[in-house]
Amino acid sequence: MLFNSYEFIFVFLPLVFAAYYLLNAGKLYRGAQIVLVLASLFFYSWWKVRYLPLILGSVLVNYGLGTILSKEGFNWKINRKALMIAGIIFNLSLLGYYKYTDFLIENINLLFAGHIKTMGILLPLGISFFTFQQITYLVDAYRGETREYDFLRYALFVTFFPQLIAGPIVHHKEMMPQFEDRASQNINYAKIATGVFVFVIGLFKKVVIADTFAVWATYGFDTAGQLTFIEAWITSLSYTFQLYFDFSAYSDMAIGAALLFNI
């Protein structure tokens, strides 16, 4: 689900916003956090629901490992460093499987004239972001720099939808206190106004600027063989500005959407 899609702007975001603050107004703070987690998982699975078990499994495993690592005097006789390394290997293995399996098969075929069939693996959205985010959490848990968080807040920390698909990689020390702060769970009209303002700026950058440059860039690359010197430069610069304003627009819309929830 894209931030500039009709489904996100007119259905998803207003419904989640209303449900979150209605539950908080009734002092159902846990219920409001559950709504955010479920909404974030729905947001993630909108593209491919088959990848929902992937992120759920990743969250469960890392939460379990982080809980063990953060508990001093845990009864099991374990090597904490080995457990941390196992957690890092688990996360990197998931990332490596989805990002590099087909790449390795193609190169093996190229080097040895093989005919191994590629697996056609689609890269799950946001896997790099939520993988490295959880690796940093495990390392901090090993160092004793985390405290014991409940599963709900940890799941929200990993899956919070404004930063789930394309980052940024956020730190638990930045996010967890905001999710726990009662003041941040009440409507803050100044933050909502700022959030809407920043989101609209991002929407303008995406729809008006980036998508316009995309038309010119696409046309130029589709007719690359017939371009003049000036037209080739225009095409290259259009692609450059398309990328810049796409990322800039995403950043603004992510910040704006998060501010609606006092984050």
Coordinates of C-alpha atoms in Angstrom, one line a residue:
M1 CA 0.0 0.0 0.0
L2 CA 1.6 3.2 -1.1
F3 CA 1.4 6.4 0.9
N4 CA 0.0 8.3 -2.1
S5 CA -2.7 5.7 -2.9
Y6 CA -6.4 6.4 -2.5
E7 CA -6.7 3.4 -0.2
F8 CA -4.1 4.7 2.2
I9 CA -5.2 8.4 2.3
F10 CA -8.9 8.0 2.3
V11 CA -9.5 4.6 4.0
F12 CA -6.6 3.1 5.9
L13 CA -5.1 6.2 7.6
P14 CA -8.4 7.8 8.7
L15 CA -9.7 4.5 10.1
V16 CA -6.6 3.7 12.0
F17 CA -6.3 7.3 13.3
A18 CA -9.9 7.3 14.5
A19 CA -9.7 3.9 16.1
Y20 CA -6.4 4.7 17.9
Y21 CA -7.6 7.9 19.5
L22 CA -11.1 6.6 20.3
L23 CA -9.6 3.7 22.3
N24 CA -7.1 6.0 24.0
A25 CA -9.9 8.4 24.9
G26 CA -11.6 5.4 26.7
K27 CA -8.3 4.7 28.5
L28 CA -8.0 1.4 26.5
Y29 CA -4.3 2.0 25.9
R30 CA -3.4 -1.6 25.2
G31 CA -6.3 -1.9 22.8
A32 CA -5.0 1.2 20.9
Q33 CA -1.6 -0.3 20.6
I34 CA -3.1 -3.6 19.4
V35 CA -4.9 -1.6 16.7
L36 CA -1.6 0.0 15.6
V37 CA 0.1 -3.4 15.4
L38 CA -2.7 -5.1 13.5
A39 CA -3.0 -2.1 11.2
S40 CA 0.7 -2.2 10.5
L41 CA 0.6 -5.9 9.8
F42 CA -2.3 -5.4 7.4
F43 CA -0.4 -2.5 5.8
Y44 CA 2.6 -4.8 5.3
S45 CA 0.6 -7.8 3.9
W46 CA -1.4 -5.6 1.5
W47 CA 1.2 -6.3 -1.3
K48 CA 1.8 -10.1 -0.6
V49 CA -0.1 -11.6 2.3
R50 CA 2.1 -14.7 2.0
Y51 CA 5.0 -12.7 3.6
L52 CA 3.0 -12.0 6.7
P53 CA 4.3 -15.2 8.5
L54 CA 7.9 -14.0 7.7
I55 CA 7.7 -10.8 9.6
L56 CA 5.7 -12.4 12.4
G57 CA 8.2 -15.2 12.8
S58 CA 11.1 -12.7 12.7
V59 CA 9.4 -10.6 15.5
L60 CA 8.7 -13.6 17.7
V61 CA 12.2 -15.1 17.4
N62 CA 14.0 -11.8 18.0
Y63 CA 11.7 -10.9 20.9
G64 CA 12.4 -14.2 22.5
L65 CA 16.2 -14.0 22.1
G66 CA 16.2 -10.3 23.2
T67 CA 14.2 -11.2 26.3
I68 CA 16.7 -14.0 27.3
L69 CA 19.7 -11.7 26.6
S70 CA 18.3 -8.8 28.6
K71 CA 17.6 -10.9 31.7
E72 CA 20.5 -10.9 34.1
G73 CA 20.9 -14.2 36.0
F74 CA 18.7 -16.1 33.6
N75 CA 18.5 -19.7 35.0
W76 CA 19.5 -21.5 31.8
K77 CA 23.2 -22.2 31.5
I78 CA 23.8 -20.4 28.2
N79 CA 26.6 -18.6 26.5
R80 CA 25.0 -15.2 26.0
K81 CA 27.5 -14.2 23.3
A82 CA 26.8 -17.4 21.4
L83 CA 23.1 -16.7 21.7
M84 CA 23.5 -13.2 20.3
I85 CA 25.6 -14.5 17.4
A86 CA 23.0 -17.2 16.7
G87 CA 20.4 -14.5 16.6
I88 CA 22.5 -12.4 14.2
I89 CA 23.0 -15.4 12.0
F90 CA 19.3 -16.2 12.0
N91 CA 18.5 -12.6 10.8
L92 CA 21.2 -12.5 8.2
S93 CA 20.3 -15.9 6.9
L94 CA 16.7 -14.8 6.3
L95 CA 17.9 -11.7 4.5
G96 CA 20.5 -13.6 2.5
Y97 CA 18.0 -16.2 1.4
Y98 CA 15.5 -13.7 0.0
K99 CA 18.1 -11.3 -1.4
Y100 CA 20.8 -13.5 -2.8
T101 CA 19.6 -17.1 -3.5
D102 CA 18.6 -16.4 -7.1
F103 CA 21.7 -14.2 -7.6
L104 CA 24.0 -17.0 -6.5
I105 CA 22.2 -19.5 -8.7
E106 CA 22.6 -17.3 -11.7
N107 CA 26.3 -16.7 -11.1
I108 CA 26.9 -20.5 -10.5
N109 CA 25.2 -21.2 -13.8
L110 CA 27.3 -18.5 -15.5
L111 CA 30.6 -19.7 -14.1
F112 CA 30.1 -23.4 -14.6
A113 CA 27.7 -23.4 -17.6
G114 CA 25.1 -24.9 -15.3
H115 CA 21.4 -25.1 -15.8
I116 CA 20.1 -24.8 -12.2
K117 CA 16.7 -23.4 -12.2
T118 CA 16.3 -20.2 -10.2
M119 CA 13.6 -20.1 -7.5
G120 CA 11.9 -16.9 -8.6
I121 CA 12.0 -15.4 -5.1
L122 CA 10.4 -12.1 -4.7
L123 CA 12.1 -9.8 -2.2
P124 CA 9.8 -9.1 0.8
L125 CA 9.1 -5.5 1.4
G126 CA 11.2 -3.8 4.1
I127 CA 13.1 -6.9 5.0
S128 CA 16.5 -5.1 5.2
F129 CA 15.0 -2.5 7.5
F130 CA 13.2 -4.7 10.0
T131 CA 16.2 -7.2 10.0
F132 CA 18.9 -4.7 10.8
Q133 CA 16.6 -2.9 13.3
Q134 CA 16.2 -6.2 15.2
I135 CA 19.9 -7.0 15.0
T136 CA 20.7 -3.7 16.7
Y137 CA 18.2 -4.6 19.4
L138 CA 19.8 -8.0 20.0
V139 CA 23.2 -6.4 20.3
D140 CA 21.9 -3.8 22.8
A141 CA 20.2 -6.5 24.8
Y142 CA 23.5 -8.4 25.0
R143 CA 25.2 -5.3 26.2
G144 CA 22.6 -4.8 28.9
E145 CA 21.3 -1.6 27.2
T146 CA 17.7 -2.6 27.0
R147 CA 15.1 -3.2 29.6
E148 CA 12.4 -5.9 29.6
Y149 CA 9.8 -4.8 27.1
D150 CA 6.5 -6.6 26.7
F151 CA 5.7 -8.3 23.4
L152 CA 3.1 -5.8 22.2
R153 CA 5.4 -2.8 22.5
Y154 CA 8.2 -4.7 20.8
A155 CA 6.0 -5.7 17.9
L156 CA 4.9 -2.1 17.5
F157 CA 8.5 -0.9 17.6
V158 CA 9.3 -3.3 14.7
T159 CA 6.1 -3.0 12.6
F160 CA 5.0 0.6 13.0
F161 CA 3.7 1.3 9.5
P162 CA 5.2 4.7 8.7
Q163 CA 8.7 3.3 8.9
L164 CA 8.1 -0.4 8.1
I165 CA 8.4 -0.5 4.3
A166 CA 11.3 1.8 3.5
G167 CA 12.8 2.8 6.9
P168 CA 14.5 4.5 8.5
I169 CA 16.1 2.0 10.8
V170 CA 15.0 3.3 14.2
H171 CA 16.5 2.6 17.6
H172 CA 14.5 1.2 20.5
K173 CA 15.7 4.0 22.8
E174 CA 14.1 6.5 20.4
M175 CA 10.8 4.7 19.9
M176 CA 9.9 2.6 23.0
P177 CA 9.6 5.6 25.4
Q178 CA 7.2 7.3 22.9
F179 CA 4.9 4.2 22.8
E180 CA 4.9 4.1 26.6
D181 CA 4.3 7.8 27.2
R182 CA 0.7 8.4 28.3
A183 CA 0.9 12.1 27.2
S184 CA 1.7 11.0 23.6
Q185 CA -1.5 8.8 23.6
N186 CA -3.8 11.8 23.8
I187 CA -4.7 14.0 20.8
N188 CA -2.1 16.7 20.2
Y189 CA -3.6 19.1 17.8
A190 CA -0.3 20.9 17.1
K191 CA 1.3 17.6 16.1
I192 CA -1.7 16.5 14.0
A193 CA -1.6 19.9 12.2
T194 CA 2.1 19.6 11.6
G195 CA 1.8 15.9 10.5
V196 CA -0.9 16.8 8.0
F197 CA 1.1 19.7 6.7
V198 CA 4.3 17.6 6.2
F199 CA 2.4 14.7 4.7
V200 CA 0.8 17.0 2.1
I201 CA 4.2 18.5 1.2
G202 CA 5.4 14.9 0.6
L203 CA 2.3 14.1 -1.4
F204 CA 2.9 17.1 -3.6
K205 CA 6.5 16.1 -4.1
K206 CA 5.5 12.6 -5.2
V207 CA 2.4 13.2 -7.3
V208 CA 3.3 16.6 -8.9
I209 CA 7.1 16.6 -9.1
A210 CA 8.5 13.1 -9.0
D211 CA 5.8 11.5 -11.2
T212 CA 6.2 14.3 -13.7
F213 CA 10.0 13.7 -14.0
A214 CA 9.2 9.9 -14.2
V215 CA 7.2 10.5 -17.4
W216 CA 10.1 12.4 -19.0
A217 CA 12.6 9.8 -17.8
T218 CA 10.6 6.8 -19.0
Y219 CA 10.0 8.4 -22.4
G220 CA 13.7 9.2 -22.8
F221 CA 14.9 5.7 -21.9
D222 CA 12.3 4.1 -24.1
T223 CA 13.6 6.1 -27.1
A224 CA 17.3 6.1 -26.0
G225 CA 18.5 5.2 -29.5
Q226 CA 17.0 8.3 -31.1
L227 CA 17.9 10.9 -28.5
T228 CA 20.0 14.0 -29.2
F229 CA 22.8 15.1 -26.9
I230 CA 20.5 17.6 -25.1
E231 CA 17.6 15.1 -24.9
A232 CA 19.9 12.5 -23.3
W233 CA 21.0 15.0 -20.6
I234 CA 17.4 15.9 -20.0
T235 CA 16.5 12.2 -19.6
S236 CA 19.4 11.5 -17.2
L237 CA 18.6 14.5 -15.1
S238 CA 14.9 13.7 -15.1
Y239 CA 15.7 10.3 -13.7
T240 CA 18.0 11.8 -11.1
F241 CA 15.3 14.3 -9.9
Q242 CA 12.6 11.5 -10.0
L243 CA 14.7 9.4 -7.6
Y244 CA 15.5 12.4 -5.3
F245 CA 11.9 13.6 -5.0
D246 CA 10.5 10.1 -4.6
F247 CA 12.8 9.5 -1.6
S248 CA 12.2 13.1 -0.3
A249 CA 8.4 12.6 -0.7
Y250 CA 8.5 9.3 1.1
S251 CA 10.4 10.8 4.0
D252 CA 8.0 13.7 4.4
M253 CA 4.9 11.4 4.2
A254 CA 6.4 8.9 6.7
I255 CA 7.2 11.8 9.2
G256 CA 3.8 13.3 8.7
A257 CA 2.0 10.0 9.2
A258 CA 4.0 9.2 12.4
L259 CA 3.3 12.7 13.8
L260 CA -0.5 11.9 13.5
F261 CA 0.1 9.3 16.2
N262 CA 2.4 11.6 18.3
I263 CA 5.6 9.7 17.1

